[in-house]
Amino acid sequence: MTSLADVPAELREELAAAGLDPEALWRQVRAAVEEDLPDGTGVDPTSWATIADDATAEAVFGAREPGVVAGLGVAALVFHAFLGAGVRVTDRLPDGTRVEKGDVVMRVSGRTRQLLVAERTALNLACHLSGVATATARWVEALDGSPTRVLDTRKTLPGLRALQKYAVRCGGGVNHRTSLQDMAMVKDNHVIAAGGVLPALESIRTRFPGLPVEVEVTTLDQLDDLLALPEPPERVLLDNMDDATMTEAVRRTAGRVPLEASGGITLERAARIGATGVDYVSVGALTHSVVVFDLGMDLVE
């Protein structure tokens, strides 16, 4: 395996500009290599037995269904990790591009053995991230014409949060907090532990002044209590409310505080949620149960 310094500077700069840490990505790629080649030799018995050492090839990455691609730059990084300067990546579509079945999204060329060893890691990442982007794009389309934006959540796969949230952005969505420290979020368990919504909010503002706070409410009365404060929280989460109740919450709030809908959220309900006028809808399914997007890699004969 090569070093990160051997990866073209433009690719490293592209990943960093997208909000991804090239060093962290490199560690993830190394971990993936160790899963596939645990003995450290770098030898794949199947490829080494069936392919000549000096054989070279070109491979095509193709979309096998319509959707939105993401993670192609990450996939390119994987090939550079295995082949170093010996790989050539061309025709790579920008992440966030909408594609149709049969579209070529990237071409790679280099030593055949290494191409095939890198194939699964590159596809695992690109297929998963394209699945996240495609699912997000469906929500964006369903909410089109409304003021509501789709948010992700912290329901991400351990170690893949930055990549999954990047894919959400590729699909046109908006990132919620990336970590517990970005924003305080007062939910039902915090309310029980603190002895109420208002004591919880007051405690956070006393101990962590300046930190944005989001508070979950389940009733309009709870919302009214927050709106009556001289300084309401920076955002209110409307948990498991029906459409009519959310519409009333928007009317009562009158734009004073951004409102986020959560709980019982399905794509079939998206247009109705948008019609209520809430600012955001958070969807854990964008990342925690996404269906991978079907990309394939085929050698050119």
PDB file of C-alpha atoms in Angstrom:
ATOM      1  CA  MET A   1       0.000   0.000   0.000  1.00  0.00           C
ATOM      2  CA  THR A   2       1.244   3.463  -0.885  1.00  0.00           C
ATOM      3  CA  SER A   3       1.262   6.511   1.407  1.00  0.00           C
ATOM      4  CA  LEU A   4      -1.119   9.449   1.424  1.00  0.00           C
ATOM      5  CA  ALA A   5       1.693  11.637   0.147  1.00  0.00           C
ATOM      6  CA  ASP A   6       1.647   9.601  -3.075  1.00  0.00           C
ATOM      7  CA  VAL A   7      -1.991  10.503  -3.742  1.00  0.00           C
ATOM      8  CA  PRO A   8      -2.338  13.354  -6.264  1.00  0.00           C
ATOM      9  CA  ALA A   9      -2.526  16.706  -4.490  1.00  0.00           C
ATOM     10  CA  GLU A  10      -5.631  17.694  -6.436  1.00  0.00           C
ATOM     11  CA  LEU A  11      -7.547  14.677  -5.102  1.00  0.00           C
ATOM     12  CA  ARG A  12      -6.470  15.386  -1.519  1.00  0.00           C
ATOM     13  CA  GLU A  13      -7.481  19.028  -1.949  1.00  0.00           C
ATOM     14  CA  GLU A  14     -10.819  18.018  -3.467  1.00  0.00           C
ATOM     15  CA  LEU A  15     -11.651  15.767  -0.520  1.00  0.00           C
ATOM     16  CA  ALA A  16     -10.646  18.435   1.996  1.00  0.00           C
ATOM     17  CA  ALA A  17     -12.742  21.055   0.175  1.00  0.00           C
ATOM     18  CA  ALA A  18     -15.726  18.692   0.453  1.00  0.00           C
ATOM     19  CA  GLY A  19     -15.370  18.720   4.237  1.00  0.00           C
ATOM     20  CA  LEU A  20     -13.619  15.348   4.460  1.00  0.00           C
ATOM     21  CA  ASP A  21     -10.343  14.720   6.268  1.00  0.00           C
ATOM     22  CA  PRO A  22      -7.915  12.982   3.880  1.00  0.00           C
ATOM     23  CA  GLU A  23      -5.875  11.622   6.811  1.00  0.00           C
ATOM     24  CA  ALA A  24      -8.973  10.067   8.392  1.00  0.00           C
ATOM     25  CA  LEU A  25     -10.053   8.623   5.042  1.00  0.00           C
ATOM     26  CA  TRP A  26      -6.618   7.147   4.553  1.00  0.00           C
ATOM     27  CA  ARG A  27      -6.848   5.383   7.908  1.00  0.00           C
ATOM     28  CA  GLN A  28     -10.252   3.970   6.912  1.00  0.00           C
ATOM     29  CA  VAL A  29      -8.839   2.698   3.630  1.00  0.00           C
ATOM     30  CA  ARG A  30      -5.916   1.091   5.444  1.00  0.00           C
ATOM     31  CA  ALA A  31      -8.344  -0.628   7.816  1.00  0.00           C
ATOM     32  CA  ALA A  32     -10.300  -1.950   4.822  1.00  0.00           C
ATOM     33  CA  VAL A  33      -7.093  -3.262   3.265  1.00  0.00           C
ATOM     34  CA  GLU A  34      -6.280  -5.116   6.468  1.00  0.00           C
ATOM     35  CA  GLU A  35      -9.728  -6.737   6.437  1.00  0.00           C
ATOM     36  CA  ASP A  36      -9.191  -8.085   2.922  1.00  0.00           C
ATOM     37  CA  LEU A  37      -5.462  -8.826   3.231  1.00  0.00           C
ATOM     38  CA  PRO A  38      -4.894  -9.627   6.898  1.00  0.00           C
ATOM     39  CA  ASP A  39      -1.508 -11.343   6.603  1.00  0.00           C
ATOM     40  CA  GLY A  40       0.229  -8.194   5.361  1.00  0.00           C
ATOM     41  CA  THR A  41       1.573  -9.717   2.145  1.00  0.00           C
ATOM     42  CA  GLY A  42      -0.862  -7.881  -0.133  1.00  0.00           C
ATOM     43  CA  VAL A  43      -1.482 -11.123  -1.992  1.00  0.00           C
ATOM     44  CA  ASP A  44      -4.954 -12.116  -3.216  1.00  0.00           C
ATOM     45  CA  PRO A  45      -4.562 -15.830  -4.054  1.00  0.00           C
ATOM     46  CA  THR A  46      -7.297 -15.789  -6.714  1.00  0.00           C
ATOM     47  CA  SER A  47      -5.919 -12.806  -8.629  1.00  0.00           C
ATOM     48  CA  TRP A  48      -2.270 -13.824  -8.196  1.00  0.00           C
ATOM     49  CA  ALA A  49      -2.978 -17.319  -9.529  1.00  0.00           C
ATOM     50  CA  THR A  50      -5.062 -16.275 -12.528  1.00  0.00           C
ATOM     51  CA  ILE A  51      -3.533 -12.965 -13.663  1.00  0.00           C
ATOM     52  CA  ALA A  52      -0.007 -12.310 -14.888  1.00  0.00           C
ATOM     53  CA  ASP A  53       2.081  -9.979 -12.755  1.00  0.00           C
ATOM     54  CA  ASP A  54       2.606  -7.506 -15.593  1.00  0.00           C
ATOM     55  CA  ALA A  55      -0.987  -7.548 -16.912  1.00  0.00           C
ATOM     56  CA  THR A  56      -2.759  -4.207 -17.147  1.00  0.00           C
ATOM     57  CA  ALA A  57      -6.368  -3.339 -17.789  1.00  0.00           C
ATOM     58  CA  GLU A  58      -8.995  -0.637 -17.867  1.00  0.00           C
ATOM     59  CA  ALA A  59     -12.138  -0.964 -15.776  1.00  0.00           C
ATOM     60  CA  VAL A  60     -15.411   0.896 -16.058  1.00  0.00           C
ATOM     61  CA  PHE A  61     -17.556   1.915 -13.108  1.00  0.00           C
ATOM     62  CA  GLY A  62     -21.159   1.958 -14.256  1.00  0.00           C
ATOM     63  CA  ALA A  63     -24.521   2.815 -12.730  1.00  0.00           C
ATOM     64  CA  ARG A  64     -26.954  -0.096 -12.804  1.00  0.00           C
ATOM     65  CA  GLU A  65     -29.940   1.987 -11.731  1.00  0.00           C
ATOM     66  CA  PRO A  66     -30.930   5.672 -11.715  1.00  0.00           C
ATOM     67  CA  GLY A  67     -29.936   7.800  -8.752  1.00  0.00           C
ATOM     68  CA  VAL A  68     -27.353  10.224  -7.369  1.00  0.00           C
ATOM     69  CA  VAL A  69     -23.701   9.253  -7.063  1.00  0.00           C
ATOM     70  CA  ALA A  70     -21.459  10.079  -4.121  1.00  0.00           C
ATOM     71  CA  GLY A  71     -18.123   8.799  -2.894  1.00  0.00           C
ATOM     72  CA  LEU A  72     -16.440   8.517  -6.287  1.00  0.00           C
ATOM     73  CA  GLY A  73     -13.540  10.631  -5.038  1.00  0.00           C
ATOM     74  CA  VAL A  74     -13.237   8.276  -2.080  1.00  0.00           C
ATOM     75  CA  ALA A  75     -13.250   5.318  -4.475  1.00  0.00           C
ATOM     76  CA  ALA A  76     -10.481   6.997  -6.474  1.00  0.00           C
ATOM     77  CA  LEU A  77      -8.499   7.315  -3.240  1.00  0.00           C
ATOM     78  CA  VAL A  78      -8.817   3.555  -2.733  1.00  0.00           C
ATOM     79  CA  PHE A  79      -7.308   2.845  -6.148  1.00  0.00           C
ATOM     80  CA  HIS A  80      -4.453   5.251  -5.483  1.00  0.00           C
ATOM     81  CA  ALA A  81      -3.858   3.430  -2.196  1.00  0.00           C
ATOM     82  CA  PHE A  82      -3.429   0.104  -3.985  1.00  0.00           C
ATOM     83  CA  LEU A  83      -1.719   1.240  -7.178  1.00  0.00           C
ATOM     84  CA  GLY A  84      -0.019   4.534  -6.296  1.00  0.00           C
ATOM     85  CA  ALA A  85       1.195   6.417  -9.346  1.00  0.00           C
ATOM     86  CA  GLY A  86       0.399   3.366 -11.449  1.00  0.00           C
ATOM     87  CA  VAL A  87      -3.327   4.070 -11.589  1.00  0.00           C
ATOM     88  CA  ARG A  88      -5.117   6.415 -13.955  1.00  0.00           C
ATOM     89  CA  VAL A  89      -8.602   7.643 -13.033  1.00  0.00           C
ATOM     90  CA  THR A  90     -10.621   9.310 -15.791  1.00  0.00           C
ATOM     91  CA  ASP A  91     -14.204  10.287 -16.633  1.00  0.00           C
ATOM     92  CA  ARG A  92     -15.089  10.555 -12.935  1.00  0.00           C
ATOM     93  CA  LEU A  93     -18.404  12.314 -12.491  1.00  0.00           C
ATOM     94  CA  PRO A  94     -18.688  14.931  -9.730  1.00  0.00           C
ATOM     95  CA  ASP A  95     -20.314  13.650  -6.566  1.00  0.00           C
ATOM     96  CA  GLY A  96     -23.928  14.754  -6.464  1.00  0.00           C
ATOM     97  CA  THR A  97     -24.486  14.027 -10.165  1.00  0.00           C
ATOM     98  CA  ARG A  98     -27.818  12.447 -11.065  1.00  0.00           C
ATOM     99  CA  VAL A  99     -27.264   9.402 -13.289  1.00  0.00           C
ATOM    100  CA  GLU A 100     -29.312   6.917 -15.251  1.00  0.00           C
ATOM    101  CA  LYS A 101     -28.937   3.170 -15.616  1.00  0.00           C
ATOM    102  CA  GLY A 102     -25.991   2.410 -17.884  1.00  0.00           C
ATOM    103  CA  ASP A 103     -24.117   5.667 -17.313  1.00  0.00           C
ATOM    104  CA  VAL A 104     -20.350   5.449 -16.901  1.00  0.00           C
ATOM    105  CA  VAL A 105     -19.414   7.222 -13.670  1.00  0.00           C
ATOM    106  CA  MET A 106     -15.647   6.564 -13.623  1.00  0.00           C
ATOM    107  CA  ARG A 107     -12.860   4.698 -15.417  1.00  0.00           C
ATOM    108  CA  VAL A 108      -9.694   3.328 -13.823  1.00  0.00           C
ATOM    109  CA  SER A 109      -6.677   1.723 -15.431  1.00  0.00           C
ATOM    110  CA  GLY A 110      -3.532   0.090 -14.088  1.00  0.00           C
ATOM    111  CA  ARG A 111      -2.166  -3.310 -13.079  1.00  0.00           C
ATOM    112  CA  THR A 112      -4.985  -5.808 -13.261  1.00  0.00           C
ATOM    113  CA  ARG A 113      -4.249  -7.634 -10.036  1.00  0.00           C
ATOM    114  CA  GLN A 114      -4.320  -4.469  -7.957  1.00  0.00           C
ATOM    115  CA  LEU A 115      -7.443  -3.181  -9.698  1.00  0.00           C
ATOM    116  CA  LEU A 116      -9.317  -6.308  -8.671  1.00  0.00           C
ATOM    117  CA  VAL A 117      -7.981  -6.251  -5.119  1.00  0.00           C
ATOM    118  CA  ALA A 118      -9.126  -2.629  -4.729  1.00  0.00           C
ATOM    119  CA  GLU A 119     -12.475  -3.220  -6.443  1.00  0.00           C
ATOM    120  CA  ARG A 120     -14.588  -4.335  -3.471  1.00  0.00           C
ATOM    121  CA  THR A 121     -13.406  -1.656  -1.049  1.00  0.00           C
ATOM    122  CA  ALA A 122     -13.980   1.047  -3.668  1.00  0.00           C
ATOM    123  CA  LEU A 123     -17.439  -0.294  -4.509  1.00  0.00           C
ATOM    124  CA  ASN A 124     -18.439  -0.799  -0.870  1.00  0.00           C
ATOM    125  CA  LEU A 125     -17.819   2.873  -0.135  1.00  0.00           C
ATOM    126  CA  ALA A 126     -19.188   4.330  -3.379  1.00  0.00           C
ATOM    127  CA  CYS A 127     -22.311   2.133  -3.401  1.00  0.00           C
ATOM    128  CA  HIS A 128     -23.157   2.939   0.213  1.00  0.00           C
ATOM    129  CA  LEU A 129     -22.567   6.671  -0.120  1.00  0.00           C
ATOM    130  CA  SER A 130     -24.472   6.825  -3.405  1.00  0.00           C
ATOM    131  CA  GLY A 131     -27.333   5.058  -1.643  1.00  0.00           C
ATOM    132  CA  VAL A 132     -27.376   7.770   1.025  1.00  0.00           C
ATOM    133  CA  ALA A 133     -27.258  10.517  -1.601  1.00  0.00           C
ATOM    134  CA  THR A 134     -30.011   8.895  -3.650  1.00  0.00           C
ATOM    135  CA  ALA A 135     -32.293   8.472  -0.630  1.00  0.00           C
ATOM    136  CA  THR A 136     -31.692  12.098   0.344  1.00  0.00           C
ATOM    137  CA  ALA A 137     -32.447  13.300  -3.171  1.00  0.00           C
ATOM    138  CA  ARG A 138     -35.821  11.531  -3.042  1.00  0.00           C
ATOM    139  CA  TRP A 139     -36.685  13.538   0.079  1.00  0.00           C
ATOM    140  CA  VAL A 140     -35.496  16.773  -1.507  1.00  0.00           C
ATOM    141  CA  GLU A 141     -37.682  16.087  -4.519  1.00  0.00           C
ATOM    142  CA  ALA A 142     -40.686  15.191  -2.347  1.00  0.00           C
ATOM    143  CA  LEU A 143     -40.301  18.459  -0.406  1.00  0.00           C
ATOM    144  CA  ASP A 144     -39.840  20.596  -3.507  1.00  0.00           C
ATOM    145  CA  GLY A 145     -41.983  23.710  -3.401  1.00  0.00           C
ATOM    146  CA  SER A 146     -42.149  23.800   0.395  1.00  0.00           C
ATOM    147  CA  PRO A 147     -39.904  25.657   2.866  1.00  0.00           C
ATOM    148  CA  THR A 148     -38.911  22.397   4.547  1.00  0.00           C
ATOM    149  CA  ARG A 149     -35.357  21.049   4.311  1.00  0.00           C
ATOM    150  CA  VAL A 150     -34.398  17.448   5.036  1.00  0.00           C
ATOM    151  CA  LEU A 151     -31.893  16.846   7.842  1.00  0.00           C
ATOM    152  CA  ASP A 152     -29.801  13.828   8.701  1.00  0.00           C
ATOM    153  CA  THR A 153     -29.258  12.599  12.274  1.00  0.00           C
ATOM    154  CA  ARG A 154     -26.519  11.008  14.391  1.00  0.00           C
ATOM    155  CA  LYS A 155     -27.925   7.571  13.503  1.00  0.00           C
ATOM    156  CA  THR A 156     -24.838   6.767  11.465  1.00  0.00           C
ATOM    157  CA  LEU A 157     -22.525   3.779  11.203  1.00  0.00           C
ATOM    158  CA  PRO A 158     -19.635   4.076  13.678  1.00  0.00           C
ATOM    159  CA  GLY A 159     -16.596   5.499  11.942  1.00  0.00           C
ATOM    160  CA  LEU A 160     -18.521   6.521   8.817  1.00  0.00           C
ATOM    161  CA  ARG A 161     -20.353   9.598  10.117  1.00  0.00           C
ATOM    162  CA  ALA A 162     -18.320  12.156   8.168  1.00  0.00           C
ATOM    163  CA  LEU A 163     -18.732  10.195   4.941  1.00  0.00           C
ATOM    164  CA  GLN A 164     -22.453   9.553   5.422  1.00  0.00           C
ATOM    165  CA  LYS A 165     -23.129  13.189   6.227  1.00  0.00           C
ATOM    166  CA  TYR A 166     -21.089  14.181   3.180  1.00  0.00           C
ATOM    167  CA  ALA A 167     -23.312  11.926   1.069  1.00  0.00           C
ATOM    168  CA  VAL A 168     -26.399  13.625   2.522  1.00  0.00           C
ATOM    169  CA  ARG A 169     -25.011  16.948   1.287  1.00  0.00           C
ATOM    170  CA  CYS A 170     -24.389  15.398  -2.132  1.00  0.00           C
ATOM    171  CA  GLY A 171     -28.076  14.477  -2.248  1.00  0.00           C
ATOM    172  CA  GLY A 172     -29.157  18.030  -1.439  1.00  0.00           C
ATOM    173  CA  GLY A 173     -29.861  17.541   2.270  1.00  0.00           C
ATOM    174  CA  VAL A 174     -28.674  19.478   5.293  1.00  0.00           C
ATOM    175  CA  ASN A 175     -26.493  18.184   8.096  1.00  0.00           C
ATOM    176  CA  HIS A 176     -27.789  18.269  11.657  1.00  0.00           C
ATOM    177  CA  ARG A 177     -25.213  18.275  14.438  1.00  0.00           C
ATOM    178  CA  THR A 178     -22.170  16.146  13.724  1.00  0.00           C
ATOM    179  CA  SER A 179     -21.368  15.515  17.372  1.00  0.00           C
ATOM    180  CA  LEU A 180     -22.934  15.883  20.800  1.00  0.00           C
ATOM    181  CA  GLN A 181     -20.845  19.002  21.292  1.00  0.00           C
ATOM    182  CA  ASP A 182     -22.165  20.943  18.292  1.00  0.00           C
ATOM    183  CA  MET A 183     -25.562  21.599  19.840  1.00  0.00           C
ATOM    184  CA  ALA A 184     -27.326  20.616  23.041  1.00  0.00           C
ATOM    185  CA  MET A 185     -30.483  18.614  22.369  1.00  0.00           C
ATOM    186  CA  VAL A 186     -32.929  18.269  25.248  1.00  0.00           C
ATOM    187  CA  LYS A 187     -34.995  15.107  24.790  1.00  0.00           C
ATOM    188  CA  ASP A 188     -37.386  13.220  27.044  1.00  0.00           C
ATOM    189  CA  ASN A 189     -34.734  11.487  29.140  1.00  0.00           C
ATOM    190  CA  HIS A 190     -32.968  14.766  29.802  1.00  0.00           C
ATOM    191  CA  VAL A 191     -36.275  16.335  30.842  1.00  0.00           C
ATOM    192  CA  ILE A 192     -36.909  13.514  33.319  1.00  0.00           C
ATOM    193  CA  ALA A 193     -33.380  13.725  34.714  1.00  0.00           C
ATOM    194  CA  ALA A 194     -33.440  17.518  35.042  1.00  0.00           C
ATOM    195  CA  GLY A 195     -36.958  17.748  36.458  1.00  0.00           C
ATOM    196  CA  GLY A 196     -38.566  19.487  33.498  1.00  0.00           C
ATOM    197  CA  VAL A 197     -37.976  21.164  30.140  1.00  0.00           C
ATOM    198  CA  LEU A 198     -37.292  24.631  31.507  1.00  0.00           C
ATOM    199  CA  PRO A 199     -34.853  23.497  34.239  1.00  0.00           C
ATOM    200  CA  ALA A 200     -32.946  21.487  31.615  1.00  0.00           C
ATOM    201  CA  LEU A 201     -32.716  24.470  29.280  1.00  0.00           C
ATOM    202  CA  GLU A 202     -31.629  26.787  32.095  1.00  0.00           C
ATOM    203  CA  SER A 203     -28.954  24.344  33.269  1.00  0.00           C
ATOM    204  CA  ILE A 204     -27.434  24.030  29.789  1.00  0.00           C
ATOM    205  CA  ARG A 205     -27.315  27.787  29.268  1.00  0.00           C
ATOM    206  CA  THR A 206     -25.732  28.301  32.673  1.00  0.00           C
ATOM    207  CA  ARG A 207     -23.029  25.685  32.222  1.00  0.00           C
ATOM    208  CA  PHE A 208     -22.423  26.051  28.475  1.00  0.00           C
ATOM    209  CA  PRO A 209     -23.218  29.663  27.570  1.00  0.00           C
ATOM    210  CA  GLY A 210     -23.314  30.321  23.841  1.00  0.00           C
ATOM    211  CA  LEU A 211     -23.990  26.698  22.886  1.00  0.00           C
ATOM    212  CA  PRO A 212     -27.071  26.394  20.634  1.00  0.00           C
ATOM    213  CA  VAL A 213     -29.903  24.408  22.216  1.00  0.00           C
ATOM    214  CA  GLU A 214     -32.680  22.373  20.629  1.00  0.00           C
ATOM    215  CA  VAL A 215     -35.576  21.244  22.789  1.00  0.00           C
ATOM    216  CA  GLU A 216     -37.975  18.406  22.010  1.00  0.00           C
ATOM    217  CA  VAL A 217     -41.682  18.944  22.651  1.00  0.00           C
ATOM    218  CA  THR A 218     -44.578  16.566  22.240  1.00  0.00           C
ATOM    219  CA  THR A 219     -47.476  18.966  22.910  1.00  0.00           C
ATOM    220  CA  LEU A 220     -48.484  22.471  21.951  1.00  0.00           C
ATOM    221  CA  ASP A 221     -48.551  23.451  25.626  1.00  0.00           C
ATOM    222  CA  GLN A 222     -44.862  22.606  25.909  1.00  0.00           C
ATOM    223  CA  LEU A 223     -44.191  24.673  22.812  1.00  0.00           C
ATOM    224  CA  ASP A 224     -46.091  27.629  24.301  1.00  0.00           C
ATOM    225  CA  ASP A 225     -43.956  27.432  27.449  1.00  0.00           C
ATOM    226  CA  LEU A 226     -40.805  27.747  25.364  1.00  0.00           C
ATOM    227  CA  LEU A 227     -42.178  30.557  23.215  1.00  0.00           C
ATOM    228  CA  ALA A 228     -43.087  32.497  26.360  1.00  0.00           C
ATOM    229  CA  LEU A 229     -39.432  32.665  27.409  1.00  0.00           C
ATOM    230  CA  PRO A 230     -37.515  35.903  26.817  1.00  0.00           C
ATOM    231  CA  GLU A 231     -34.910  33.776  25.019  1.00  0.00           C
ATOM    232  CA  PRO A 232     -36.456  30.628  23.501  1.00  0.00           C
ATOM    233  CA  PRO A 233     -34.126  27.801  22.432  1.00  0.00           C
ATOM    234  CA  GLU A 234     -32.417  28.093  19.071  1.00  0.00           C
ATOM    235  CA  ARG A 235     -34.557  25.277  17.648  1.00  0.00           C
ATOM    236  CA  VAL A 236     -37.604  23.262  18.700  1.00  0.00           C
ATOM    237  CA  LEU A 237     -38.134  19.641  17.727  1.00  0.00           C
ATOM    238  CA  LEU A 238     -41.763  18.619  17.227  1.00  0.00           C
ATOM    239  CA  ASP A 239     -41.780  14.962  18.173  1.00  0.00           C
ATOM    240  CA  ASN A 240     -44.378  12.553  16.781  1.00  0.00           C
ATOM    241  CA  MET A 241     -46.943  15.239  15.987  1.00  0.00           C
ATOM    242  CA  ASP A 242     -49.633  14.747  13.376  1.00  0.00           C
ATOM    243  CA  ASP A 243     -49.908  17.114  10.430  1.00  0.00           C
ATOM    244  CA  ALA A 244     -52.636  19.277  11.927  1.00  0.00           C
ATOM    245  CA  THR A 245     -50.738  19.759  15.184  1.00  0.00           C
ATOM    246  CA  MET A 246     -47.555  20.672  13.327  1.00  0.00           C
ATOM    247  CA  THR A 247     -49.494  23.211  11.257  1.00  0.00           C
ATOM    248  CA  GLU A 248     -50.779  24.791  14.463  1.00  0.00           C
ATOM    249  CA  ALA A 249     -47.266  24.777  15.928  1.00  0.00           C
ATOM    250  CA  VAL A 250     -46.012  26.701  12.894  1.00  0.00           C
ATOM    251  CA  ARG A 251     -48.836  29.220  13.287  1.00  0.00           C
ATOM    252  CA  ARG A 252     -48.117  29.769  16.974  1.00  0.00           C
ATOM    253  CA  THR A 253     -44.377  30.061  16.483  1.00  0.00           C
ATOM    254  CA  ALA A 254     -44.754  32.626  13.676  1.00  0.00           C
ATOM    255  CA  GLY A 255     -41.135  32.302  12.620  1.00  0.00           C
ATOM    256  CA  ARG A 256     -39.632  33.100  16.040  1.00  0.00           C
ATOM    257  CA  VAL A 257     -37.828  29.743  16.292  1.00  0.00           C
ATOM    258  CA  PRO A 258     -36.961  27.201  13.596  1.00  0.00           C
ATOM    259  CA  LEU A 259     -39.104  24.082  13.911  1.00  0.00           C
ATOM    260  CA  GLU A 260     -37.978  20.534  13.154  1.00  0.00           C
ATOM    261  CA  ALA A 261     -40.331  17.608  12.629  1.00  0.00           C
ATOM    262  CA  SER A 262     -39.230  14.187  13.827  1.00  0.00           C
ATOM    263  CA  GLY A 263     -40.751  10.816  14.679  1.00  0.00           C
ATOM    264  CA  GLY A 264     -43.113   8.799  12.506  1.00  0.00           C
ATOM    265  CA  ILE A 265     -41.520  10.271   9.404  1.00  0.00           C
ATOM    266  CA  THR A 266     -41.924   8.477   6.076  1.00  0.00           C
ATOM    267  CA  LEU A 267     -41.256   9.529   2.506  1.00  0.00           C
ATOM    268  CA  GLU A 268     -44.946   9.041   1.694  1.00  0.00           C
ATOM    269  CA  ARG A 269     -45.712  11.724   4.266  1.00  0.00           C
ATOM    270  CA  ALA A 270     -43.083  14.189   3.018  1.00  0.00           C
ATOM    271  CA  ALA A 271     -45.345  16.448   0.967  1.00  0.00           C
ATOM    272  CA  ARG A 272     -47.809  16.782   3.849  1.00  0.00           C
ATOM    273  CA  ILE A 273     -45.013  17.646   6.259  1.00  0.00           C
ATOM    274  CA  GLY A 274     -43.727  20.271   3.853  1.00  0.00           C
ATOM    275  CA  ALA A 275     -47.219  21.745   3.622  1.00  0.00           C
ATOM    276  CA  THR A 276     -47.260  22.354   7.389  1.00  0.00           C
ATOM    277  CA  GLY A 277     -44.486  24.927   6.951  1.00  0.00           C
ATOM    278  CA  VAL A 278     -41.941  23.443   9.372  1.00  0.00           C
ATOM    279  CA  ASP A 279     -38.359  24.443   8.651  1.00  0.00           C
ATOM    280  CA  TYR A 280     -36.796  21.000   8.847  1.00  0.00           C
ATOM    281  CA  VAL A 281     -37.644  17.330   8.888  1.00  0.00           C
ATOM    282  CA  SER A 282     -35.042  14.953  10.340  1.00  0.00           C
ATOM    283  CA  VAL A 283     -34.810  11.480   8.821  1.00  0.00           C
ATOM    284  CA  GLY A 284     -32.650   8.844  10.487  1.00  0.00           C
ATOM    285  CA  ALA A 285     -33.343   6.405   7.651  1.00  0.00           C
ATOM    286  CA  LEU A 286     -31.099   8.441   5.338  1.00  0.00           C
ATOM    287  CA  THR A 287     -28.137   6.800   7.052  1.00  0.00           C
ATOM    288  CA  HIS A 288     -29.218   4.030   9.419  1.00  0.00           C
ATOM    289  CA  SER A 289     -31.112   1.830   6.967  1.00  0.00           C
ATOM    290  CA  VAL A 290     -30.208   3.057   3.520  1.00  0.00           C
ATOM    291  CA  VAL A 291     -30.290   0.685   0.545  1.00  0.00           C
ATOM    292  CA  VAL A 292     -26.981   0.644  -1.311  1.00  0.00           C
ATOM    293  CA  PHE A 293     -26.911   2.066  -4.817  1.00  0.00           C
ATOM    294  CA  ASP A 294     -26.047  -0.458  -7.514  1.00  0.00           C
ATOM    295  CA  LEU A 295     -22.692   0.387  -9.050  1.00  0.00           C
ATOM    296  CA  GLY A 296     -20.543  -2.183 -10.802  1.00  0.00           C
ATOM    297  CA  MET A 297     -16.959  -2.411 -12.034  1.00  0.00           C
ATOM    298  CA  ASP A 298     -16.232  -4.303 -15.242  1.00  0.00           C
ATOM    299  CA  LEU A 299     -12.939  -4.845 -17.000  1.00  0.00           C
ATOM    300  CA  VAL A 300     -12.874  -3.666 -20.595  1.00  0.00           C
ATOM    301  CA  GLU A 301     -12.190  -6.597 -22.905  1.00  0.00           C
TER     302      GLU A 301
END
